[in-house]
Tab-separated table of N, CA and C in Angstrom:
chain	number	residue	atom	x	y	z
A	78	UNK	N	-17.096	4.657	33.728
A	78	UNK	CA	-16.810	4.516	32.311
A	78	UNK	C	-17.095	3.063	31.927
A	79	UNK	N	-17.790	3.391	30.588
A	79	UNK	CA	-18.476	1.526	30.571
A	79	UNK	C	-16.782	0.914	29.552
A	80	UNK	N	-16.862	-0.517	29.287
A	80	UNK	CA	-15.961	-0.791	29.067
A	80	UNK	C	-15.828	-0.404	27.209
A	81	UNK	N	-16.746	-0.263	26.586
A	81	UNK	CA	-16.432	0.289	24.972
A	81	UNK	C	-15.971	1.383	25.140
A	82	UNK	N	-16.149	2.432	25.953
A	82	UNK	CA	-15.483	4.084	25.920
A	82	UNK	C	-14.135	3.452	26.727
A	83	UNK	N	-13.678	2.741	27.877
A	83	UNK	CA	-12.597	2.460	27.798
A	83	UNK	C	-11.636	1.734	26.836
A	84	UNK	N	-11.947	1.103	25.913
A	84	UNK	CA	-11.439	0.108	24.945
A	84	UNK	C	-11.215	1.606	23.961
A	85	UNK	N	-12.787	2.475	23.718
A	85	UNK	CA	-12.402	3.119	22.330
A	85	UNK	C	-11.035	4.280	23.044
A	86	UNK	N	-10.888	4.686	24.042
A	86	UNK	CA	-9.878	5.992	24.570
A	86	UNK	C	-8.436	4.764	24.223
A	87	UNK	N	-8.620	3.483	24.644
A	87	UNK	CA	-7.365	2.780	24.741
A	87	UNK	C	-6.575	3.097	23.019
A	88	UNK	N	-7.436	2.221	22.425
A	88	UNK	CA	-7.478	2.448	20.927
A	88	UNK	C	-7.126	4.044	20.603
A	89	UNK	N	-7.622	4.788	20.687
A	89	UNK	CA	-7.666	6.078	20.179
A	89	UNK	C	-5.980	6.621	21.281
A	90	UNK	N	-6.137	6.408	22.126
A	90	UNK	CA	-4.779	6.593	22.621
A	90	UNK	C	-3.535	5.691	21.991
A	91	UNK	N	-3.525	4.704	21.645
A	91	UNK	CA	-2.415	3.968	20.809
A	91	UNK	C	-1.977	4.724	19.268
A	92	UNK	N	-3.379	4.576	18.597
A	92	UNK	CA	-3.092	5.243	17.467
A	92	UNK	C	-2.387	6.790	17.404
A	93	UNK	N	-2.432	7.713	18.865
A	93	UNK	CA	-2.056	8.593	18.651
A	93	UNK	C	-0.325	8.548	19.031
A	94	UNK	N	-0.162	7.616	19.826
A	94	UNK	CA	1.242	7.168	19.782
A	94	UNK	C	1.793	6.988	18.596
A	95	UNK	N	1.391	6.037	18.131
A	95	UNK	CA	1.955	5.432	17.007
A	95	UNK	C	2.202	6.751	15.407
A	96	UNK	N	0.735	7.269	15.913
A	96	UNK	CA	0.994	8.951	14.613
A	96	UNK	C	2.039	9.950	15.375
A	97	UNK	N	2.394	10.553	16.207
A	97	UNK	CA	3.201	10.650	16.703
A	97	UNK	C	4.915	10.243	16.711
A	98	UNK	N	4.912	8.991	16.922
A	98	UNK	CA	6.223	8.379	16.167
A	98	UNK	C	6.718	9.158	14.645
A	99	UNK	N	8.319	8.844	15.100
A	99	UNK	CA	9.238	10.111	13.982
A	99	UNK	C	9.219	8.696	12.667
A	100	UNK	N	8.814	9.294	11.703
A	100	UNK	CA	8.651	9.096	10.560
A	100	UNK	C	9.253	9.217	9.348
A	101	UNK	N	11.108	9.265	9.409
A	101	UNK	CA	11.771	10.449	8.863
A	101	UNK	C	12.395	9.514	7.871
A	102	UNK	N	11.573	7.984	7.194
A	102	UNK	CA	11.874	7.616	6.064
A	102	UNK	C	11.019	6.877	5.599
A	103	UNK	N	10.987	6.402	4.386
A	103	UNK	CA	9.948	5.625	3.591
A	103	UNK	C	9.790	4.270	4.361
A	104	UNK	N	10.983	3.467	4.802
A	104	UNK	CA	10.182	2.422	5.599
A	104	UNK	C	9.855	2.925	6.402
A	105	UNK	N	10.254	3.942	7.295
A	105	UNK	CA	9.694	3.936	8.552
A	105	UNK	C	8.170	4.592	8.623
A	106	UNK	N	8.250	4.859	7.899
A	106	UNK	CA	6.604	5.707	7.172
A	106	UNK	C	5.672	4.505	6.747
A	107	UNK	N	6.345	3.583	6.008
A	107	UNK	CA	5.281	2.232	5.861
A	107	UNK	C	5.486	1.543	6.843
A	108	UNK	N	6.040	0.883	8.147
A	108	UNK	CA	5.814	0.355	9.332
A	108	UNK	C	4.548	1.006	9.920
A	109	UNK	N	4.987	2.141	9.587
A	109	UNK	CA	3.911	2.898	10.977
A	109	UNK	C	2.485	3.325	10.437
A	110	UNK	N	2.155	2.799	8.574
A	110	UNK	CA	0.651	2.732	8.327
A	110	UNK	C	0.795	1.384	8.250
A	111	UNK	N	1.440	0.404	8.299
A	111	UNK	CA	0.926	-1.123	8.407
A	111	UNK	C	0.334	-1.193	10.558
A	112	UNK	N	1.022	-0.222	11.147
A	112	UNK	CA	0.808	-0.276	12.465
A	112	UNK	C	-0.430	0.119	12.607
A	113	UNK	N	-0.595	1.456	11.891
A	113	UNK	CA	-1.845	2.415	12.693
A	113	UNK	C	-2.646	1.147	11.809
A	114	UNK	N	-2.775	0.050	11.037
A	114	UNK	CA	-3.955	-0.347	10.019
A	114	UNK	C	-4.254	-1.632	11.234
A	115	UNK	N	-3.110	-2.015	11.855
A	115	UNK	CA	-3.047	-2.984	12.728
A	115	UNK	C	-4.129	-2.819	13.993
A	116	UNK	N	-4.191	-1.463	14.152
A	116	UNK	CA	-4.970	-0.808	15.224
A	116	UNK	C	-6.091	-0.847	15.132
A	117	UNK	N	-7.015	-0.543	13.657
A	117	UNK	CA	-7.840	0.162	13.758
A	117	UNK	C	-8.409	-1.945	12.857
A	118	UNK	N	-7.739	-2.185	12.702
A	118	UNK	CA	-8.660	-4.165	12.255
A	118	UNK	C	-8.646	-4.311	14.123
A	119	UNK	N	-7.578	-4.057	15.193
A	119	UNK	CA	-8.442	-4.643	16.786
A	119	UNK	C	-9.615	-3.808	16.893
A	120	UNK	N	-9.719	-2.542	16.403
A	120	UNK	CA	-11.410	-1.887	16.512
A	120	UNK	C	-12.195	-2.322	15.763
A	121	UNK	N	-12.357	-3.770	15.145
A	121	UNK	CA	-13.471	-4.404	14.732
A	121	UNK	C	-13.947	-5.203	15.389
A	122	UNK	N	-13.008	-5.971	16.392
A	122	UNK	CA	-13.584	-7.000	17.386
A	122	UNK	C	-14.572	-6.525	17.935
A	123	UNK	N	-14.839	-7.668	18.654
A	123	UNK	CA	-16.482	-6.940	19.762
A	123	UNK	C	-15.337	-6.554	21.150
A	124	UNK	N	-14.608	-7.514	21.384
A	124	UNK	CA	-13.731	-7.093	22.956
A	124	UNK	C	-12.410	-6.564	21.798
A	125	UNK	N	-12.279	-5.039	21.356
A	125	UNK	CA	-10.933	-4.606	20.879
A	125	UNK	C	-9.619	-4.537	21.638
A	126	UNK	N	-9.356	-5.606	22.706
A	126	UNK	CA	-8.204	-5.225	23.937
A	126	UNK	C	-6.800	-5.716	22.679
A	127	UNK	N	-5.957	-5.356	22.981
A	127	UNK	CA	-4.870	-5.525	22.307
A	127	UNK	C	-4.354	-7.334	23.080
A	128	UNK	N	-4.214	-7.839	22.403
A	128	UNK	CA	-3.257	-9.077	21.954
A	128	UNK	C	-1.860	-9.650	20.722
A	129	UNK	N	-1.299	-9.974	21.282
A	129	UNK	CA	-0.229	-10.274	19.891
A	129	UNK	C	-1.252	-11.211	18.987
A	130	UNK	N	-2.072	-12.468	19.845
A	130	UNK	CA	-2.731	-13.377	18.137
A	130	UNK	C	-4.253	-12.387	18.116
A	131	UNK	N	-4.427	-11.370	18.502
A	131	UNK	CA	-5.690	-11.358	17.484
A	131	UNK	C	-4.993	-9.880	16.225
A	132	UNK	N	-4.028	-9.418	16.473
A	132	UNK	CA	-3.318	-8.886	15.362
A	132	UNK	C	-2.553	-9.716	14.475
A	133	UNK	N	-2.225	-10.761	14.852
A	133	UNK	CA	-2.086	-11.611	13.762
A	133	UNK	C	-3.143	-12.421	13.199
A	134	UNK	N	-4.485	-12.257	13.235
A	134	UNK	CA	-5.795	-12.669	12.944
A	134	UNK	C	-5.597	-13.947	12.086
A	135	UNK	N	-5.500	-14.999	13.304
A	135	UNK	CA	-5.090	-16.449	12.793
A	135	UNK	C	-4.104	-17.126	12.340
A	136	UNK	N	-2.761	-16.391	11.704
A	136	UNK	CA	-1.863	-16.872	11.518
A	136	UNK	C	-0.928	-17.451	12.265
A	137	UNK	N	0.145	-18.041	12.288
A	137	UNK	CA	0.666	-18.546	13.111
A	137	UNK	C	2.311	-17.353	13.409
A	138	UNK	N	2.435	-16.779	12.250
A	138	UNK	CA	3.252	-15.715	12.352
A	138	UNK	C	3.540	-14.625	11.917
A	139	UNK	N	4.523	-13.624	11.410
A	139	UNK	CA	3.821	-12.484	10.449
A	139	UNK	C	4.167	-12.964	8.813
A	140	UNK	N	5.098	-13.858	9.095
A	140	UNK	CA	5.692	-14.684	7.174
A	140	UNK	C	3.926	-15.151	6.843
A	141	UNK	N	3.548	-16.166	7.827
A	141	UNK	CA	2.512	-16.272	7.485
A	141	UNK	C	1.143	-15.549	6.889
A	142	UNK	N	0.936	-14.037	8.005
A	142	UNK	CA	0.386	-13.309	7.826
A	142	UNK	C	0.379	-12.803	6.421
A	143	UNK	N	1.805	-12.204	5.983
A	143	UNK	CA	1.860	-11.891	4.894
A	143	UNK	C	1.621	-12.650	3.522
A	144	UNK	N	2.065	-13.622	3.471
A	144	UNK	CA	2.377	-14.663	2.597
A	144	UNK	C	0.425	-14.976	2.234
A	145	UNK	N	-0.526	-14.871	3.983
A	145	UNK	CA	-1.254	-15.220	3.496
A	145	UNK	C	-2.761	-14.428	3.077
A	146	UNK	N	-1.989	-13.592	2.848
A	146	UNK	CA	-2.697	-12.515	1.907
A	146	UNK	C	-3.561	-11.423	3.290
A	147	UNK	N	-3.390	-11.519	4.164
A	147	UNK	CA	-3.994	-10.253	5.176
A	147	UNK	C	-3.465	-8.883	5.320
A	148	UNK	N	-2.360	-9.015	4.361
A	148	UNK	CA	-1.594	-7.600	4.388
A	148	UNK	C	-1.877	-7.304	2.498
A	149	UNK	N	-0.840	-5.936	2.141
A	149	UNK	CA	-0.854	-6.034	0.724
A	149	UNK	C	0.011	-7.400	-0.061
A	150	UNK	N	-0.710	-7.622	-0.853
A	150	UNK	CA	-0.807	-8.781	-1.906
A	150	UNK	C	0.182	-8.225	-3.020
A	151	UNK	N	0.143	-7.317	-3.828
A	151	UNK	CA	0.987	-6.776	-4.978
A	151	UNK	C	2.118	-6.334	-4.681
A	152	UNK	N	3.351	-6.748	-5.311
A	152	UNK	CA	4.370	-6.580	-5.207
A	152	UNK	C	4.656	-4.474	-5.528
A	153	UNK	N	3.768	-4.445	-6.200
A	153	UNK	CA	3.866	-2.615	-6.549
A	153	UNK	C	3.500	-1.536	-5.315
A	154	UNK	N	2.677	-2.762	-4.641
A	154	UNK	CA	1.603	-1.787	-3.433
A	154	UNK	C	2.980	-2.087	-2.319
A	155	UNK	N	3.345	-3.180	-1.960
A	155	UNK	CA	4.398	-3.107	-0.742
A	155	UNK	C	5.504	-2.408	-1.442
A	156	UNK	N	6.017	-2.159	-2.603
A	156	UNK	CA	7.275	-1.676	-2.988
A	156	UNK	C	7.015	-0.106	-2.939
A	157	UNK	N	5.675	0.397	-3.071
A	157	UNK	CA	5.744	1.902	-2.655
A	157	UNK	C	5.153	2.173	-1.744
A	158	UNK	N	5.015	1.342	-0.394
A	158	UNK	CA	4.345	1.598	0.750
A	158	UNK	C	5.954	1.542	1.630
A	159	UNK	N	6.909	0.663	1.315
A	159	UNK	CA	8.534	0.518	1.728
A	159	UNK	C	9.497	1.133	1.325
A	160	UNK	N	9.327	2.001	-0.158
A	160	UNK	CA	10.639	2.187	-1.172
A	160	UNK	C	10.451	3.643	-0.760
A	161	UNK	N	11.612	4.522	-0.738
A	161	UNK	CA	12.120	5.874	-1.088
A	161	UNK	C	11.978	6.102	-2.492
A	162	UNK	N	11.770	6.995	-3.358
A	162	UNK	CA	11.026	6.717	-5.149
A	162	UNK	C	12.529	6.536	-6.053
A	163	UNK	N	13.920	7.170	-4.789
A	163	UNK	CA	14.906	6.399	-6.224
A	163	UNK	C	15.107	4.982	-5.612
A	164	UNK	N	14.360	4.397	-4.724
A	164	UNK	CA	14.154	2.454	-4.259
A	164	UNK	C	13.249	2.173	-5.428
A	165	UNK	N	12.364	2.970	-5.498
A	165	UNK	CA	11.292	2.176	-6.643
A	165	UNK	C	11.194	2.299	-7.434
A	166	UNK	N	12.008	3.647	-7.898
A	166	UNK	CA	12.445	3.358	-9.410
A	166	UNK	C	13.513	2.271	-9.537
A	167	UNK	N	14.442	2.123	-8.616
A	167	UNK	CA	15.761	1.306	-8.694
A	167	UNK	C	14.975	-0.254	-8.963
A	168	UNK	N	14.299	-0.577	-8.202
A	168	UNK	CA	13.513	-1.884	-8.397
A	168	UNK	C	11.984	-1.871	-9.419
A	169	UNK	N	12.190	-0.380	-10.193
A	169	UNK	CA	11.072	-0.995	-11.211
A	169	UNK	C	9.769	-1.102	-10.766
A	170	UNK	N	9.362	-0.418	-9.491
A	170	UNK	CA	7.976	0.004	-9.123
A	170	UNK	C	7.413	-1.268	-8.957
A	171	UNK	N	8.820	-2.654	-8.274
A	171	UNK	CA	7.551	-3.296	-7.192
A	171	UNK	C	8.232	-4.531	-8.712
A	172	UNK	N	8.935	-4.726	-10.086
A	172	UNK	CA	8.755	-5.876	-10.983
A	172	UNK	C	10.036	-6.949	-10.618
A	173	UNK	N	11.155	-5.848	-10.233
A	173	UNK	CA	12.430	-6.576	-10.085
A	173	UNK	C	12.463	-6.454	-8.381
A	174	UNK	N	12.718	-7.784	-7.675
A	174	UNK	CA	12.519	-8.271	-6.152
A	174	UNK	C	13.877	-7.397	-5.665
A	175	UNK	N	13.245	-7.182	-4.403
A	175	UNK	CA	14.384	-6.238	-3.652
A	175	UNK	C	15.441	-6.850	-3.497
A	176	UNK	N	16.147	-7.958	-3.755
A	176	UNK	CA	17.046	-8.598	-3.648
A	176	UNK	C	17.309	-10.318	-4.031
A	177	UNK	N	18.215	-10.544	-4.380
A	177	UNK	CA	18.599	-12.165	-4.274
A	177	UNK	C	17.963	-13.062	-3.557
A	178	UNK	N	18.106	-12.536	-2.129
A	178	UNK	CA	17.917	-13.034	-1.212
A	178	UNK	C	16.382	-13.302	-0.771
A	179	UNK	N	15.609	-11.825	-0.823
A	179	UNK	CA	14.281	-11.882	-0.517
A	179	UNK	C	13.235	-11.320	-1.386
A	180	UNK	N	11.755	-11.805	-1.523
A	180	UNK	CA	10.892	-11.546	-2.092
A	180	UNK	C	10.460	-10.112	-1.198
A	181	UNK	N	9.354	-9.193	-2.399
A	181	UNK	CA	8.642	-8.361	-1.798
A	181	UNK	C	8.179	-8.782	-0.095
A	182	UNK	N	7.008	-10.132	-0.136
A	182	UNK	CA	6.297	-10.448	0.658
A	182	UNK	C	7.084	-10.746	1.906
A	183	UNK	N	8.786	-11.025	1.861
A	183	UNK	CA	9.669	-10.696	2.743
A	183	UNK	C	9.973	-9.735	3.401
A	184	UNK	N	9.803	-9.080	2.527
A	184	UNK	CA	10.222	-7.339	2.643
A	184	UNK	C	8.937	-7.152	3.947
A	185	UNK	N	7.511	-7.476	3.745
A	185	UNK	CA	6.585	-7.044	3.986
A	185	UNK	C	6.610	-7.500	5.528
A	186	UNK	N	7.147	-8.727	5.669
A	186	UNK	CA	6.848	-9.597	6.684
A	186	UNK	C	8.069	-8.594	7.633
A	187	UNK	N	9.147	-8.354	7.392
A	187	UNK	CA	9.993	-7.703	8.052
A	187	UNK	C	9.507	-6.752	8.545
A	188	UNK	N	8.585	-6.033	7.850
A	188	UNK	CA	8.010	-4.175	7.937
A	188	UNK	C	6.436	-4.280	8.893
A	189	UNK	N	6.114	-5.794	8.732
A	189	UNK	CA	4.958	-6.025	9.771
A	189	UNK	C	5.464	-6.352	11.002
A	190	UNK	N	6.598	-7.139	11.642
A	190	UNK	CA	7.062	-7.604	12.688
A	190	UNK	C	7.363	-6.055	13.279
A	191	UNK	N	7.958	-4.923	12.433
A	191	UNK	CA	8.172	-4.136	13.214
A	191	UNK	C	7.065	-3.598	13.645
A	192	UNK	N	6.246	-3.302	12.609
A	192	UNK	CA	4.559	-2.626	13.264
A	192	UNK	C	3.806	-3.140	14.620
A	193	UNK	N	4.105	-4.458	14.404
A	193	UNK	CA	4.048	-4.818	15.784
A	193	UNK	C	4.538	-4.735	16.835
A	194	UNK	N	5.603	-4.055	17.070
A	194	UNK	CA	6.261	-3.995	17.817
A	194	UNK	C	5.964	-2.359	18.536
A	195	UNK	N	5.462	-2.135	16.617
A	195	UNK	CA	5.149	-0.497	17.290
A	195	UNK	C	3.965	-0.590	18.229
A	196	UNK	N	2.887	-1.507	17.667
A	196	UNK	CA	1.547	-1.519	18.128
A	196	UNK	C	1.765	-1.729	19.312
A	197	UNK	N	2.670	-3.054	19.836
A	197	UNK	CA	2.621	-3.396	21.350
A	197	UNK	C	3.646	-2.254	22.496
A	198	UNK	N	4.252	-1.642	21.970
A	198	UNK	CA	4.722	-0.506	22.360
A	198	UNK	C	3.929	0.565	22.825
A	199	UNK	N	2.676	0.981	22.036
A	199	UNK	CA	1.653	1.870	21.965
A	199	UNK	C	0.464	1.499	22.850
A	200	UNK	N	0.286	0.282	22.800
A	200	UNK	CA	-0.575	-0.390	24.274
A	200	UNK	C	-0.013	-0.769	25.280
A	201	UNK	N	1.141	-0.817	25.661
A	201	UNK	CA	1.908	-1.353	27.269
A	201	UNK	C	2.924	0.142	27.542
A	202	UNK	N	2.097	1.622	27.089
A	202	UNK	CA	3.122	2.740	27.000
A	202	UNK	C	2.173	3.331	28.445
């Protein structure tokens, strides 16, 4: 087996982990398409082997990541990729911030750390 059909079965075996995974709420449903999206940007490299920095593609962390625009950018797109629909109606479809405390792009950075976790779960399984 040359090493691209091993890389693409690796890949294609993660993602099916990760679709697989129980899905039985709105975040946990947006972790796990920020994960499978995580998967399929390492199938652009030329060597796709899983690493923690080439899924963070240059950043120094996932605040960063997010903040610096490699994930969704609009506060409407992370609020209904995270929210249950009475969350996004409750917050106004993404206008009023999920809290005091934190911005959307917070929200986002939280919901990417876990994807990662899914991702590296799905390659060391």
């Amino acid at each position: 087996m040359n090493m691209t059909t091993q890389h693409d079965n690796t890949t294609q075996a993660a993602i099916a982990i990760i679709a697989a995974s129980p899905a039985t709420s709105a975040w946990k449903r947006g972790v796990k398409a920020y994960a499978l999206e995580m998967v399929e940007e390492l199938a652009d490299y030329l060597d796709p082997t899983y690493s923690p920095e080439k899924l963070l593609n240059g950043a120094e962390n996932w605040s960063e990541y997010s903040y610096g625009g490699n994930a969704l950018i609009y506060n409407y797109d992370i609020a209904e990729r995270l929210c249950s629909p009475s969350e996004l109606k409750r917050c106004k479809g993404g206008d009023n911030q999920p809290s005091p405390r934190e911005s959307w792009l917070d929200v986002q950075t939280r919901a990417l750390r876990q994807a990662s976790r899914l991702v590296h779960n799905a390659f060391t399984a």
